[in-house]
Amino acid sequence: MTDTTTSREPISGPSAWRGSDLAGSTAWIYELGPAELSDLEAAGRRFVADDPDLRTVTAADYPLPACTRLNEESARQLDSGRGFILIRGLKTEEYGDVLAGAIFFIMGLHLGLPIGQNQMGDLLDHVIATSDKTLADEGAKPSRVRDRLPFHSDSSDVVALMCLRGAREGGASSLVSGTTIYNEVLRRRPDLAPLLFEPFHWDWKKQDPDAPGNTYTSPVVSYVDGIFSIYAGMSMVFSAQRFEEVPRLTPEQIEVLNLFDEISQEPGLALDMNFQPGDVQWLLNYAALHSRTGYLDFAEPERRRHLLRLWLKRDVGRPLVEKFGKHVVTMGEPAGGVLPGGRFTIADAVTPNFDWGN
C-alpha cells in the first residue's frame, strides 16, 4: 500500500544536507575528463552544423558514448542523491555562445525532455538582467532582474543552468535542502509540521497572467513510499490571499509558512555556488529550493551576467501525493496557449529576447 502519511520522524538520507557541511568539499562538483570533454565538443559542433529543430531533436540523435559515467552520476544525484550536481570543465569562453548552448542542450537531452519556459514555448531561456527593474516593479520577471531572489521551486522536474558569463560582483547560485528545512520545522515545532502536508492555495495569476483560474492547490511537502519531495515559494501562497474566494490562512498556517522561510535563510543551511564560465548545474526541484544573491553587472552589455536555463521533464516514476506542485497545467505548456515568437534553432535560442520580461 502507498504510504502518504505525514512523517513524524526526521527524514534521513543524502538529500538531507547542510551547506556548511558541503562548502569545504568538492564532492558535489564533477570535473569533466578529456574524453568526456572531447565527446561533448564534437557532439556540439555537429549539432551546430545540423541546426536541428529544438522541439523534435532527441538524445539518440547525438549520442555521448564517452559520457556514460557523467550521465549516470548526474542521474543518481538527481534521483536518489543530494538532488543537485555541478559539472565543471567546459571551455565556454573559447566556444562562443552558440556552441556552448548546443553542448548544454545535448546534455539536457540525455537527462530529460526539455520543456517550454515562457508564453512563446522557448526551450532554452536566459537568466540575464534586461532592464534596471527590481522585483518590486510591476511585471518584473525574476530571471530578468539583479535582485536577490527568495528560495523557490520552478515548474519542472529539473532546472539546469549554464554560466556563460558571471557578474562583476555577487550573483551566487544558492541551494537549500528541502529535507533539511522540513527536519528543522519538525524539530522546533512538531505541532506545526503536519500542516505542510495539507493543501495550500497558490497564486496562479501571478505566475501566469493568462491562467484560466486565480489559484491552484498543492501541499508544500509530499512523503510517499519513503520518498520526500518539496514544493515551495511562500510568496505565492500569501499572494493568493488577495482573492476573495480563497479561505483565509489560519494563524498556525501563517506561522509554519513564516518559520519555513526563516529556516531556509538561516546561516549554514544554504550552499552558495560562485559560478565560473562553463559551469553547468543540475537541480531536482523536488529535492532542493534555489535562489541567488543580488549582483552588480559590468557596464558593457556584452559582459553582463548571462546564464542559459533548461527546464526538464524527467519521468522516472517518482512517487508524489495527488495534485502536488503546479499540476493544473501540462508541464511546459503555457496556461493561455503558445504565442508566436518562439526560438527553436540553437543560434536563435542562445540570444536573449530583450522584448520579453522588460
Tab-separated table of C-alpha atoms in Angstrom:
chain	number	residue	atom	x	y	z
A	1	MET	CA	0.000	0.000	0.000
A	2	THR	CA	1.213	3.505	-0.820
A	3	ASP	CA	2.193	5.434	2.299
A	4	THR	CA	1.046	9.044	2.047
A	5	THR	CA	1.105	9.817	5.742
A	6	THR	CA	2.985	12.683	7.262
A	7	SER	CA	6.393	11.928	8.676
A	8	ARG	CA	6.698	12.416	12.422
A	9	GLU	CA	10.350	11.383	12.287
A	10	PRO	CA	13.241	13.304	10.706
A	11	ILE	CA	13.930	12.378	7.082
A	12	SER	CA	17.382	10.866	6.595
A	13	GLY	CA	19.484	10.237	3.520
A	14	PRO	CA	21.777	12.144	1.144
A	15	SER	CA	19.135	14.802	0.370
A	16	ALA	CA	19.289	15.982	3.999
A	17	TRP	CA	22.434	18.093	3.652
A	18	ARG	CA	23.602	21.420	5.056
A	19	GLY	CA	25.502	23.988	3.064
A	20	SER	CA	28.034	24.462	5.840
A	21	ASP	CA	28.975	20.790	5.543
A	22	LEU	CA	29.387	20.930	1.755
A	23	ALA	CA	31.050	24.332	1.388
A	24	GLY	CA	34.509	22.983	2.174
A	25	SER	CA	34.086	19.945	-0.051
A	26	THR	CA	34.227	19.330	-3.789
A	27	ALA	CA	32.183	16.109	-3.600
A	28	TRP	CA	29.269	17.851	-5.345
A	29	ILE	CA	31.456	19.005	-8.278
A	30	TYR	CA	32.018	16.689	-11.248
A	31	GLU	CA	35.181	17.559	-13.205
A	32	LEU	CA	34.969	16.579	-16.843
A	33	GLY	CA	37.760	14.339	-18.117
A	34	PRO	CA	39.490	14.785	-21.502
A	35	ALA	CA	37.444	12.071	-23.238
A	36	GLU	CA	34.153	13.458	-21.923
A	37	LEU	CA	35.108	16.982	-22.945
A	38	SER	CA	36.105	15.854	-26.435
A	39	ASP	CA	32.832	13.906	-26.812
A	40	LEU	CA	30.698	16.866	-25.758
A	41	GLU	CA	32.562	19.300	-28.007
A	42	ALA	CA	32.298	17.011	-31.048
A	43	ALA	CA	28.574	16.469	-30.490
A	44	GLY	CA	28.077	20.207	-30.024
A	45	ARG	CA	29.861	21.069	-33.256
A	46	ARG	CA	27.741	18.550	-35.166
A	47	PHE	CA	24.594	19.969	-33.525
A	48	VAL	CA	25.505	23.482	-34.686
A	49	ALA	CA	26.216	22.247	-38.212
A	50	ASP	CA	22.987	20.208	-38.393
A	51	ASP	CA	20.904	23.058	-36.913
A	52	PRO	CA	18.041	20.784	-35.760
A	53	ASP	CA	14.647	21.951	-34.540
A	54	LEU	CA	14.969	22.059	-30.744
A	55	ARG	CA	11.377	20.818	-30.389
A	56	THR	CA	11.994	17.495	-32.144
A	57	VAL	CA	15.670	16.614	-31.640
A	58	THR	CA	16.382	13.656	-29.339
A	59	ALA	CA	19.269	12.287	-27.300
A	60	ALA	CA	19.556	9.372	-29.740
A	61	ASP	CA	20.415	11.872	-32.493
A	62	TYR	CA	23.502	12.965	-30.525
A	63	PRO	CA	24.907	10.030	-28.547
A	64	LEU	CA	27.650	10.647	-25.995
A	65	PRO	CA	29.497	7.307	-25.708
A	66	ALA	CA	32.319	8.732	-23.597
A	67	CYS	CA	29.901	10.371	-21.138
A	68	THR	CA	28.227	7.296	-19.691
A	69	ARG	CA	29.700	7.873	-16.225
A	70	LEU	CA	28.828	11.581	-16.352
A	71	ASN	CA	25.197	10.875	-17.220
A	72	GLU	CA	24.863	8.054	-14.693
A	73	GLU	CA	26.301	10.139	-11.853
A	74	SER	CA	24.144	13.142	-12.767
A	75	ALA	CA	21.037	10.942	-12.775
A	76	ARG	CA	21.988	9.297	-9.490
A	77	GLN	CA	22.475	12.599	-7.707
A	78	LEU	CA	19.179	13.954	-9.036
A	79	ASP	CA	17.050	10.900	-8.281
A	80	SER	CA	18.498	9.462	-5.095
A	81	GLY	CA	21.411	11.648	-4.020
A	82	ARG	CA	21.798	15.249	-2.885
A	83	GLY	CA	19.367	16.435	-5.556
A	84	PHE	CA	21.944	18.503	-7.430
A	85	ILE	CA	25.346	18.320	-9.124
A	86	LEU	CA	27.709	20.891	-10.641
A	87	ILE	CA	29.554	19.946	-13.830
A	88	ARG	CA	32.808	21.835	-14.425
A	89	GLY	CA	35.336	21.925	-17.242
A	90	LEU	CA	33.545	23.216	-20.344
A	91	LYS	CA	35.507	25.962	-22.117
A	92	THR	CA	32.584	28.198	-22.990
A	93	GLU	CA	34.710	31.320	-23.359
A	94	GLU	CA	36.522	29.592	-26.224
A	95	TYR	CA	33.408	28.073	-27.799
A	96	GLY	CA	31.213	31.134	-28.160
A	97	ASP	CA	27.577	31.154	-27.085
A	98	VAL	CA	26.166	29.052	-29.950
A	99	LEU	CA	28.454	26.057	-29.436
A	100	ALA	CA	28.155	26.389	-25.641
A	101	GLY	CA	24.368	26.393	-25.919
A	102	ALA	CA	24.429	23.363	-28.216
A	103	ILE	CA	26.525	21.366	-25.744
A	104	PHE	CA	24.231	22.390	-22.885
A	105	PHE	CA	21.109	21.379	-24.822
A	106	ILE	CA	22.584	17.982	-25.723
A	107	MET	CA	23.485	17.371	-22.073
A	108	GLY	CA	19.877	18.164	-21.181
A	109	LEU	CA	18.506	15.728	-23.765
A	110	HIS	CA	20.398	12.916	-22.031
A	111	LEU	CA	18.761	13.685	-18.668
A	112	GLY	CA	15.191	14.523	-19.640
A	113	LEU	CA	12.810	16.235	-22.036
A	114	PRO	CA	13.332	19.999	-22.460
A	115	ILE	CA	10.036	21.830	-21.944
A	116	GLY	CA	8.734	25.340	-22.636
A	117	GLN	CA	9.594	28.079	-20.175
A	118	ASN	CA	7.512	31.048	-21.337
A	119	GLN	CA	4.473	32.024	-23.365
A	120	MET	CA	6.406	31.543	-26.618
A	121	GLY	CA	7.381	27.986	-25.729
A	122	ASP	CA	11.129	28.655	-25.699
A	123	LEU	CA	13.009	25.522	-24.644
A	124	LEU	CA	16.235	27.409	-23.901
A	125	ASP	CA	15.778	30.509	-21.773
A	126	HIS	CA	18.017	33.108	-20.193
A	127	VAL	CA	18.826	34.463	-16.768
A	128	ILE	CA	20.053	37.962	-17.571
A	129	ALA	CA	19.090	41.457	-16.458
A	130	THR	CA	17.382	43.085	-19.434
A	131	SER	CA	16.490	46.328	-17.645
A	132	ASP	CA	17.011	48.106	-14.339
A	133	LYS	CA	13.706	46.890	-12.922
A	134	THR	CA	13.567	45.338	-9.465
A	135	LEU	CA	11.293	42.601	-8.162
A	136	ALA	CA	9.121	45.319	-6.624
A	137	ASP	CA	8.230	46.673	-10.077
A	138	GLU	CA	5.001	45.571	-11.729
A	139	GLY	CA	5.544	42.712	-14.162
A	140	ALA	CA	9.220	42.192	-13.320
A	141	LYS	CA	10.478	38.698	-14.143
A	142	PRO	CA	12.784	37.126	-11.523
A	143	SER	CA	15.122	35.865	-14.257
A	144	ARG	CA	15.483	39.366	-15.727
A	145	VAL	CA	16.409	41.433	-12.644
A	146	ARG	CA	19.502	41.688	-10.420
A	147	ASP	CA	17.780	41.387	-7.029
A	148	ARG	CA	18.310	38.631	-4.527
A	149	LEU	CA	15.606	36.017	-5.074
A	150	PRO	CA	13.666	34.173	-2.358
A	151	PHE	CA	14.055	30.408	-2.254
A	152	HIS	CA	11.536	28.693	-4.524
A	153	SER	CA	10.748	25.757	-6.826
A	154	ASP	CA	10.431	26.040	-10.613
A	155	SER	CA	7.648	24.500	-12.721
A	156	SER	CA	9.645	21.487	-13.922
A	157	ASP	CA	11.164	18.284	-12.612
A	158	VAL	CA	14.712	19.527	-13.199
A	159	VAL	CA	16.110	23.026	-13.651
A	160	ALA	CA	19.558	23.446	-15.168
A	161	LEU	CA	21.820	26.461	-15.559
A	162	MET	CA	24.918	27.021	-17.678
A	163	CYS	CA	27.106	30.011	-16.881
A	164	LEU	CA	28.252	31.887	-19.974
A	165	ARG	CA	29.405	34.970	-18.062
A	166	GLY	CA	29.446	35.787	-14.356
A	167	ALA	CA	28.563	39.027	-12.583
A	168	ARG	CA	31.003	41.780	-11.696
A	169	GLU	CA	30.064	41.202	-8.078
A	170	GLY	CA	27.641	38.794	-6.378
A	171	GLY	CA	25.138	36.615	-8.209
A	172	ALA	CA	25.976	33.354	-6.444
A	173	SER	CA	23.551	30.482	-7.020
A	174	SER	CA	22.086	29.410	-3.670
A	175	LEU	CA	20.609	25.967	-2.971
A	176	VAL	CA	18.973	24.727	0.214
A	177	SER	CA	17.816	21.212	1.061
A	178	GLY	CA	14.044	20.877	1.366
A	179	THR	CA	14.562	17.814	3.535
A	180	THR	CA	16.713	19.769	5.987
A	181	ILE	CA	14.204	22.618	6.193
A	182	TYR	CA	11.418	20.167	6.973
A	183	ASN	CA	13.531	18.390	9.596
A	184	GLU	CA	14.182	21.736	11.283
A	185	VAL	CA	10.472	22.636	11.282
A	186	LEU	CA	9.718	19.209	12.757
A	187	ARG	CA	12.397	19.586	15.436
A	188	ARG	CA	11.324	23.065	16.512
A	189	ARG	CA	7.562	22.874	16.031
A	190	PRO	CA	6.325	19.280	15.768
A	191	ASP	CA	2.812	20.620	16.294
A	192	LEU	CA	3.006	22.723	13.092
A	193	ALA	CA	4.987	20.428	10.773
A	194	PRO	CA	1.947	18.305	9.743
A	195	LEU	CA	0.311	21.406	8.246
A	196	LEU	CA	2.890	21.358	5.439
A	197	PHE	CA	1.290	18.146	4.133
A	198	GLU	CA	-2.092	19.872	3.718
A	199	PRO	CA	-3.102	21.736	0.519
A	200	PHE	CA	-2.477	25.485	0.273
A	201	HIS	CA	-3.804	27.866	-2.367
A	202	TRP	CA	-1.091	29.213	-4.722
A	203	ASP	CA	-1.441	32.372	-6.818
A	204	TRP	CA	-1.743	31.095	-10.379
A	205	LYS	CA	-2.426	34.521	-11.933
A	206	LYS	CA	0.809	35.954	-10.574
A	207	GLN	CA	2.757	33.089	-12.117
A	208	ASP	CA	0.781	33.040	-15.387
A	209	PRO	CA	-1.185	36.229	-16.184
A	210	ASP	CA	-3.252	34.295	-18.757
A	211	ALA	CA	-4.142	31.495	-16.326
A	212	PRO	CA	-7.782	30.337	-16.578
A	213	GLY	CA	-8.115	30.306	-12.781
A	214	ASN	CA	-6.953	32.502	-9.935
A	215	THR	CA	-5.296	29.773	-7.864
A	216	TYR	CA	-4.461	26.098	-7.642
A	217	THR	CA	-3.818	23.991	-4.564
A	218	SER	CA	-0.819	21.931	-3.510
A	219	PRO	CA	0.837	20.827	-0.293
A	220	VAL	CA	4.308	22.132	0.460
A	221	VAL	CA	5.698	18.650	1.104
A	222	SER	CA	4.972	15.124	-0.082
A	223	TYR	CA	6.046	11.866	1.549
A	224	VAL	CA	5.155	8.740	-0.392
A	225	ASP	CA	6.768	5.301	-0.112
A	226	GLY	CA	9.628	6.796	1.856
A	227	ILE	CA	10.323	9.468	-0.796
A	228	PHE	CA	10.254	13.078	0.403
A	229	SER	CA	9.536	15.939	-2.026
A	230	ILE	CA	9.240	19.712	-1.677
A	231	TYR	CA	7.284	22.450	-3.483
A	232	ALA	CA	7.801	25.964	-2.167
A	233	GLY	CA	7.707	29.671	-2.875
A	234	MET	CA	5.696	31.010	0.033
A	235	SER	CA	5.120	34.422	-1.516
A	236	MET	CA	2.709	32.720	-3.943
A	237	VAL	CA	0.720	31.294	-1.016
A	238	PHE	CA	0.457	34.658	0.704
A	239	SER	CA	-0.325	36.399	-2.608
A	240	ALA	CA	-3.259	34.021	-3.187
A	241	GLN	CA	-4.960	35.607	-0.182
A	242	ARG	CA	-5.870	38.582	-2.400
A	243	PHE	CA	-8.669	36.529	-3.945
A	244	GLU	CA	-11.927	36.617	-2.003
A	245	GLU	CA	-12.819	33.000	-2.731
A	246	VAL	CA	-9.601	31.698	-1.127
A	247	PRO	CA	-10.011	30.603	2.520
A	248	ARG	CA	-8.102	32.779	4.960
A	249	LEU	CA	-4.860	31.303	6.249
A	250	THR	CA	-5.124	30.286	9.887
A	251	PRO	CA	-2.651	31.726	12.419
A	252	GLU	CA	-0.995	28.301	12.579
A	253	GLN	CA	-0.600	28.130	8.796
A	254	ILE	CA	0.913	31.609	8.700
A	255	GLU	CA	3.275	30.647	11.495
A	256	VAL	CA	4.522	27.488	9.801
A	257	LEU	CA	4.976	29.203	6.420
A	258	ASN	CA	6.973	32.014	8.010
A	259	LEU	CA	9.011	29.528	10.010
A	260	PHE	CA	9.782	27.581	6.828
A	261	ASP	CA	11.088	30.737	5.125
A	262	GLU	CA	13.040	31.849	8.179
A	263	ILE	CA	14.791	28.495	8.454
A	264	SER	CA	15.681	28.485	4.751
A	265	GLN	CA	17.609	31.733	5.222
A	266	GLU	CA	19.500	30.781	8.365
A	267	PRO	CA	23.315	30.843	8.154
A	268	GLY	CA	24.838	27.490	7.291
A	269	LEU	CA	21.777	25.968	5.668
A	270	ALA	CA	22.255	27.080	2.050
A	271	LEU	CA	25.145	26.284	-0.266
A	272	ASP	CA	26.292	29.250	-2.364
A	273	MET	CA	27.974	28.481	-5.686
A	274	ASN	CA	30.031	31.162	-7.391
A	275	PHE	CA	29.604	30.090	-10.981
A	276	GLN	CA	32.602	30.025	-13.298
A	277	PRO	CA	32.074	30.329	-17.074
A	278	GLY	CA	31.252	26.841	-18.329
A	279	ASP	CA	29.747	25.568	-15.081
A	280	VAL	CA	26.542	23.538	-15.501
A	281	GLN	CA	24.238	22.984	-12.525
A	282	TRP	CA	21.537	20.286	-12.499
A	283	LEU	CA	18.905	20.561	-9.759
A	284	LEU	CA	15.898	18.386	-8.942
A	285	ASN	CA	13.109	20.757	-7.927
A	286	TYR	CA	11.594	18.150	-5.589
A	287	ALA	CA	14.797	17.874	-3.546
A	288	ALA	CA	16.052	21.422	-3.076
A	289	LEU	CA	14.978	25.036	-3.393
A	290	HIS	CA	17.046	27.589	-5.249
A	291	SER	CA	17.672	31.311	-5.293
A	292	ARG	CA	20.575	33.629	-5.982
A	293	THR	CA	22.255	36.515	-4.264
A	294	GLY	CA	21.858	40.031	-5.637
A	295	TYR	CA	24.518	41.181	-8.049
A	296	LEU	CA	26.168	44.046	-9.915
A	297	ASP	CA	26.730	43.816	-13.652
A	298	PHE	CA	29.607	45.015	-15.768
A	299	ALA	CA	28.877	48.260	-17.612
A	300	GLU	CA	29.437	46.709	-21.041
A	301	PRO	CA	26.302	44.868	-22.277
A	302	GLU	CA	28.374	42.033	-23.759
A	303	ARG	CA	29.960	41.324	-20.348
A	304	ARG	CA	26.795	41.260	-18.261
A	305	ARG	CA	25.939	38.189	-16.186
A	306	HIS	CA	24.349	35.622	-18.504
A	307	LEU	CA	23.129	32.120	-17.707
A	308	LEU	CA	21.334	29.730	-20.031
A	309	ARG	CA	18.462	27.792	-18.452
A	310	LEU	CA	16.759	24.495	-19.245
A	311	TRP	CA	13.624	23.067	-17.680
A	312	LEU	CA	13.419	19.296	-17.999
A	313	LYS	CA	10.648	16.788	-17.565
A	314	ARG	CA	12.330	13.753	-16.008
A	315	ASP	CA	9.867	10.892	-15.801
A	316	VAL	CA	11.461	8.288	-13.557
A	317	GLY	CA	8.334	7.312	-11.644
A	318	ARG	CA	8.946	9.476	-8.590
A	319	PRO	CA	6.022	8.927	-6.191
A	320	LEU	CA	4.155	12.105	-5.260
A	321	VAL	CA	0.910	12.792	-3.458
A	322	GLU	CA	-2.001	13.586	-5.744
A	323	LYS	CA	-2.133	17.168	-7.069
A	324	PHE	CA	1.360	18.086	-5.960
A	325	GLY	CA	3.109	21.124	-7.395
A	326	LYS	CA	1.800	23.040	-10.388
A	327	HIS	CA	-0.423	20.187	-11.523
A	328	VAL	CA	-3.030	22.403	-13.226
A	329	VAL	CA	-1.093	22.608	-16.490
A	330	THR	CA	0.759	20.111	-18.632
A	331	MET	CA	4.399	20.593	-17.717
A	332	GLY	CA	5.950	23.141	-20.075
A	333	GLU	CA	2.691	24.296	-21.682
A	334	PRO	CA	1.689	27.973	-21.187
A	335	ALA	CA	-1.632	28.330	-19.374
A	336	GLY	CA	-3.014	30.580	-22.099
A	337	GLY	CA	-1.622	28.700	-25.107
A	338	VAL	CA	1.622	29.183	-27.037
A	339	LEU	CA	2.211	32.637	-28.525
A	340	PRO	CA	4.233	33.291	-31.699
A	341	GLY	CA	7.860	34.357	-31.443
A	342	GLY	CA	9.495	31.226	-30.044
A	343	ARG	CA	13.131	30.499	-30.896
A	344	PHE	CA	13.720	26.892	-31.902
A	345	THR	CA	17.139	26.857	-33.569
A	346	ILE	CA	20.234	26.955	-31.409
A	347	ALA	CA	21.679	30.136	-32.965
A	348	ASP	CA	18.434	31.997	-32.255
A	349	ALA	CA	17.843	30.392	-28.871
A	350	VAL	CA	21.159	31.491	-27.324
A	351	THR	CA	20.337	35.153	-27.959
A	352	PRO	CA	18.145	36.699	-25.223
A	353	ASN	CA	14.772	38.064	-26.243
A	354	PHE	CA	15.061	41.639	-24.985
A	355	ASP	CA	11.418	42.321	-25.869
A	356	TRP	CA	10.236	39.825	-23.215
A	357	GLY	CA	10.471	40.303	-19.485
A	358	ASN	CA	11.048	44.079	-19.564
